[in-house]
């Protein structure tokens, strides 16, 4: 028998005041699955992630591990297993060192679990161990993205929501992020990754859904995007 989806959304909408920016969105993510949320600027990717995380007003149902979480606070959604890494690496403390950021991120764990998690994070992101004494603000964009990821993983989420992890990164750095994110597969968590970088999406995703004007307009396997540039161009055309 198959268990419940890691996350399921049904009839989900998102709005700012009276302006609805996502409409009637339904999808499921299986445990361990990496789902790409593909769309151009303004297609509604960030708003959809915000609706899931509880920081953008929404209607519709959302379950995590089979349990309803719509209608509860962002904090309770986090407790239920959702973690959001916002655009622009918003959840790290720039003036603090990498080690200090990680200490804060691991504070909620039992003390006997911290060393194990720290070792896991060092294996996932070796560069963070090398940069331990540097201020987070002094890291490169790719290293900051890895620190933001590490802080989210330390929460051991069921579902990790990543908002445009490729944004502003050079191609060579993108490859490092792809490798690091792929190493997450051993953790068994599901990922929902908002992206408009087709190469990045194709290298990471098990499946994609495409958003346009706040609605799901297509879904498929990311290899279709890499092999048929026409598909990608159509999906990423003006939102
Ligand atoms: P981007 O890659 O630019 O972040 P996106 O696909 O994530 O694009 P959203 O940021 O979710 O798209 O934006 C979807 C729509 O919602 C856009 O029309 C945008 O202008 C609008 N929007 C986003 N944030 C707000 C806000 N705080 N108030 C009002 N409208 C907003």
PDB file of N, CA and C in Angstrom, residues 3-47:
ATOM      1  N   UNK A   3       1.670   5.073   1.039  1.00  0.00           N
ATOM      2  CA  UNK A   3       1.301   5.966   2.126  1.00  0.00           C
ATOM      3  C   UNK A   3       0.815   7.291   1.586  1.00  0.00           C
ATOM      4  N   UNK A   4       0.555   8.243   2.494  1.00  0.00           N
ATOM      5  CA  UNK A   4       0.084   9.555   2.046  1.00  0.00           C
ATOM      6  C   UNK A   4       1.189  10.318   1.311  1.00  0.00           C
ATOM      7  N   UNK A   5       0.763  11.278   0.488  1.00  0.00           N
ATOM      8  CA  UNK A   5       1.718  12.155  -0.190  1.00  0.00           C
ATOM      9  C   UNK A   5       2.507  12.939   0.853  1.00  0.00           C
ATOM     10  N   UNK A   6       3.759  13.303   0.512  1.00  0.00           N
ATOM     11  CA  UNK A   6       4.515  14.196   1.396  1.00  0.00           C
ATOM     12  C   UNK A   6       3.755  15.503   1.533  1.00  0.00           C
ATOM     13  N   UNK A   7       3.270  15.997   0.386  1.00  0.00           N
ATOM     14  CA  UNK A   7       2.438  17.203   0.386  1.00  0.00           C
ATOM     15  C   UNK A   7       1.389  17.063  -0.696  1.00  0.00           C
ATOM     16  N   UNK A   8       0.171  17.484  -0.396  1.00  0.00           N
ATOM     17  CA  UNK A   8      -0.880  17.527  -1.406  1.00  0.00           C
ATOM     18  C   UNK A   8      -1.606  18.860  -1.296  1.00  0.00           C
ATOM     19  N   UNK A   9      -1.784  19.509  -2.444  1.00  0.00           N
ATOM     20  CA  UNK A   9      -2.547  20.761  -2.483  1.00  0.00           C
ATOM     21  C   UNK A   9      -3.760  20.513  -3.361  1.00  0.00           C
ATOM     22  N   UNK A  10      -4.919  21.038  -2.973  1.00  0.00           N
ATOM     23  CA  UNK A  10      -6.135  20.884  -3.773  1.00  0.00           C
ATOM     24  C   UNK A  10      -6.909  22.185  -3.796  1.00  0.00           C
ATOM     25  N   UNK A  11      -7.167  22.652  -5.024  1.00  0.00           N
ATOM     26  CA  UNK A  11      -7.947  23.881  -5.186  1.00  0.00           C
ATOM     27  C   UNK A  11      -7.310  25.080  -4.505  1.00  0.00           C
ATOM     28  N   UNK A  12      -5.982  25.108  -4.508  1.00  0.00           N
ATOM     29  CA  UNK A  12      -5.279  26.159  -3.768  1.00  0.00           C
ATOM     30  C   UNK A  12      -5.257  27.468  -4.565  1.00  0.00           C
ATOM     31  N   UNK A  13      -5.555  28.560  -3.870  1.00  0.00           N
ATOM     32  CA  UNK A  13      -5.420  29.889  -4.475  1.00  0.00           C
ATOM     33  C   UNK A  13      -4.540  30.721  -3.558  1.00  0.00           C
ATOM     34  N   UNK A  14      -3.998  31.819  -4.112  1.00  0.00           N
ATOM     35  CA  UNK A  14      -3.201  32.742  -3.309  1.00  0.00           C
ATOM     36  C   UNK A  14      -3.616  34.145  -3.685  1.00  0.00           C
ATOM     37  N   UNK A  15      -3.673  35.048  -2.687  1.00  0.00           N
ATOM     38  CA  UNK A  15      -4.077  36.415  -3.035  1.00  0.00           C
ATOM     39  C   UNK A  15      -3.407  37.436  -2.133  1.00  0.00           C
ATOM     40  N   UNK A  16      -3.277  38.621  -2.693  1.00  0.00           N
ATOM     41  CA  UNK A  16      -2.817  39.787  -1.941  1.00  0.00           C
ATOM     42  C   UNK A  16      -4.015  40.719  -1.861  1.00  0.00           C
ATOM     43  N   UNK A  17      -4.605  40.844  -0.677  1.00  0.00           N
ATOM     44  CA  UNK A  17      -5.838  41.618  -0.582  1.00  0.00           C
ATOM     45  C   UNK A  17      -6.892  40.981  -1.468  1.00  0.00           C
ATOM     46  N   UNK A  18      -7.464  41.772  -2.374  1.00  0.00           N
ATOM     47  CA  UNK A  18      -8.517  41.223  -3.224  1.00  0.00           C
ATOM     48  C   UNK A  18      -7.985  40.689  -4.539  1.00  0.00           C
ATOM     49  N   UNK A  19      -6.668  40.784  -4.732  1.00  0.00           N
ATOM     50  CA  UNK A  19      -6.108  40.355  -6.018  1.00  0.00           C
ATOM     51  C   UNK A  19      -5.629  38.910  -5.929  1.00  0.00           C
ATOM     52  N   UNK A  20      -6.326  38.047  -6.655  1.00  0.00           N
ATOM     53  CA  UNK A  20      -5.968  36.634  -6.661  1.00  0.00           C
ATOM     54  C   UNK A  20      -4.844  36.421  -7.685  1.00  0.00           C
ATOM     55  N   UNK A  21      -3.715  35.851  -7.246  1.00  0.00           N
ATOM     56  CA  UNK A  21      -2.589  35.669  -8.167  1.00  0.00           C
ATOM     57  C   UNK A  21      -2.340  34.196  -8.504  1.00  0.00           C
ATOM     58  N   UNK A  22      -2.907  33.260  -7.750  1.00  0.00           N
ATOM     59  CA  UNK A  22      -2.872  31.833  -8.105  1.00  0.00           C
ATOM     60  C   UNK A  22      -4.287  31.299  -7.956  1.00  0.00           C
ATOM     61  N   UNK A  23      -4.686  30.418  -8.878  1.00  0.00           N
ATOM     62  CA  UNK A  23      -6.054  29.921  -8.895  1.00  0.00           C
ATOM     63  C   UNK A  23      -6.106  28.411  -9.041  1.00  0.00           C
ATOM     64  N   UNK A  24      -6.893  27.765  -8.194  1.00  0.00           N
ATOM     65  CA  UNK A  24      -7.284  26.370  -8.385  1.00  0.00           C
ATOM     66  C   UNK A  24      -6.106  25.456  -8.722  1.00  0.00           C
ATOM     67  N   UNK A  25      -5.100  25.504  -7.856  1.00  0.00           N
ATOM     68  CA  UNK A  25      -3.894  24.708  -8.100  1.00  0.00           C
ATOM     69  C   UNK A  25      -3.955  23.416  -7.290  1.00  0.00           C
ATOM     70  N   UNK A  26      -3.815  22.290  -7.977  1.00  0.00           N
ATOM     71  CA  UNK A  26      -3.848  20.988  -7.323  1.00  0.00           C
ATOM     72  C   UNK A  26      -2.653  20.162  -7.778  1.00  0.00           C
ATOM     73  N   UNK A  27      -1.934  19.601  -6.833  1.00  0.00           N
ATOM     74  CA  UNK A  27      -0.815  18.713  -7.174  1.00  0.00           C
ATOM     75  C   UNK A  27      -0.406  17.945  -5.930  1.00  0.00           C
ATOM     76  N   UNK A  28       0.351  16.879  -6.148  1.00  0.00           N
ATOM     77  CA  UNK A  28       0.887  16.095  -5.035  1.00  0.00           C
ATOM     78  C   UNK A  28       2.382  15.908  -5.228  1.00  0.00           C
ATOM     79  N   UNK A  29       3.086  15.749  -4.132  1.00  0.00           N
ATOM     80  CA  UNK A  29       4.508  15.422  -4.153  1.00  0.00           C
ATOM     81  C   UNK A  29       4.692  14.178  -3.289  1.00  0.00           C
ATOM     82  N   UNK A  30       5.330  13.163  -3.852  1.00  0.00           N
ATOM     83  CA  UNK A  30       5.550  11.922  -3.105  1.00  0.00           C
ATOM     84  C   UNK A  30       6.740  12.090  -2.162  1.00  0.00           C
ATOM     85  N   UNK A  31       6.799  11.286  -1.096  1.00  0.00           N
ATOM     86  CA  UNK A  31       7.989  11.343  -0.226  1.00  0.00           C
ATOM     87  C   UNK A  31       9.258  11.140  -1.050  1.00  0.00           C
ATOM     88  N   UNK A  32      10.245  11.994  -0.867  1.00  0.00           N
ATOM     89  CA  UNK A  32      11.508  11.865  -1.582  1.00  0.00           C
ATOM     90  C   UNK A  32      11.508  12.415  -2.990  1.00  0.00           C
ATOM     91  N   UNK A  33      10.340  12.861  -3.479  1.00  0.00           N
ATOM     92  CA  UNK A  33      10.278  13.357  -4.858  1.00  0.00           C
ATOM     93  C   UNK A  33      10.731  14.817  -4.940  1.00  0.00           C
ATOM     94  N   UNK A  34      11.409  15.170  -6.052  1.00  0.00           N
ATOM     95  CA  UNK A  34      11.814  16.555  -6.306  1.00  0.00           C
ATOM     96  C   UNK A  34      10.919  17.109  -7.408  1.00  0.00           C
ATOM     97  N   UNK A  35      10.041  18.038  -7.037  1.00  0.00           N
ATOM     98  CA  UNK A  35       9.096  18.627  -7.993  1.00  0.00           C
ATOM     99  C   UNK A  35       9.547  20.044  -8.350  1.00  0.00           C
ATOM    100  N   UNK A  36       9.650  20.316  -9.645  1.00  0.00           N
ATOM    101  CA  UNK A  36       9.988  21.668 -10.107  1.00  0.00           C
ATOM    102  C   UNK A  36       8.703  22.443 -10.373  1.00  0.00           C
ATOM    103  N   UNK A  37       8.669  23.655  -9.844  1.00  0.00           N
ATOM    104  CA  UNK A  37       7.571  24.583 -10.113  1.00  0.00           C
ATOM    105  C   UNK A  37       8.133  25.582 -11.114  1.00  0.00           C
ATOM    106  N   UNK A  38       7.792  25.370 -12.379  1.00  0.00           N
ATOM    107  CA  UNK A  38       8.417  26.149 -13.448  1.00  0.00           C
ATOM    108  C   UNK A  38       7.532  27.334 -13.821  1.00  0.00           C
ATOM    109  N   UNK A  39       8.156  28.474 -14.075  1.00  0.00           N
ATOM    110  CA  UNK A  39       7.355  29.615 -14.511  1.00  0.00           C
ATOM    111  C   UNK A  39       8.211  30.847 -14.662  1.00  0.00           C
ATOM    112  N   UNK A  40       7.753  31.757 -15.514  1.00  0.00           N
ATOM    113  CA  UNK A  40       8.478  33.006 -15.746  1.00  0.00           C
ATOM    114  C   UNK A  40       8.321  33.933 -14.543  1.00  0.00           C
ATOM    115  N   UNK A  41       9.026  35.063 -14.545  1.00  0.00           N
ATOM    116  CA  UNK A  41       8.823  36.094 -13.533  1.00  0.00           C
ATOM    117  C   UNK A  41       7.354  36.460 -13.479  1.00  0.00           C
ATOM    118  N   UNK A  42       6.792  36.462 -12.270  1.00  0.00           N
ATOM    119  CA  UNK A  42       5.404  36.883 -12.118  1.00  0.00           C
ATOM    120  C   UNK A  42       4.382  35.794 -12.374  1.00  0.00           C
ATOM    121  N   UNK A  43       4.815  34.582 -12.676  1.00  0.00           N
ATOM    122  CA  UNK A  43       3.876  33.485 -12.957  1.00  0.00           C
ATOM    123  C   UNK A  43       3.143  33.041 -11.697  1.00  0.00           C
ATOM    124  N   UNK A  44       3.727  33.354 -10.527  1.00  0.00           N
ATOM    125  CA  UNK A  44       3.054  33.020  -9.270  1.00  0.00           C
ATOM    126  C   UNK A  44       3.779  31.970  -8.433  1.00  0.00           C
ATOM    127  N   UNK A  45       5.024  31.676  -8.779  1.00  0.00           N
ATOM    128  CA  UNK A  45       5.764  30.627  -8.068  1.00  0.00           C
ATOM    129  C   UNK A  45       5.966  30.981  -6.591  1.00  0.00           C
ATOM    130  N   UNK A  46       6.492  32.194  -6.348  1.00  0.00           N
ATOM    131  CA  UNK A  46       6.761  32.593  -4.955  1.00  0.00           C
ATOM    132  C   UNK A  46       5.464  32.678  -4.162  1.00  0.00           C
ATOM    133  N   UNK A  47       4.408  33.164  -4.814  1.00  0.00           N
ATOM    134  CA  UNK A  47       3.118  33.277  -4.125  1.00  0.00           C
ATOM    135  C   UNK A  47       2.589  31.899  -3.752  1.00  0.00           C
TER     136      UNK A  47
END
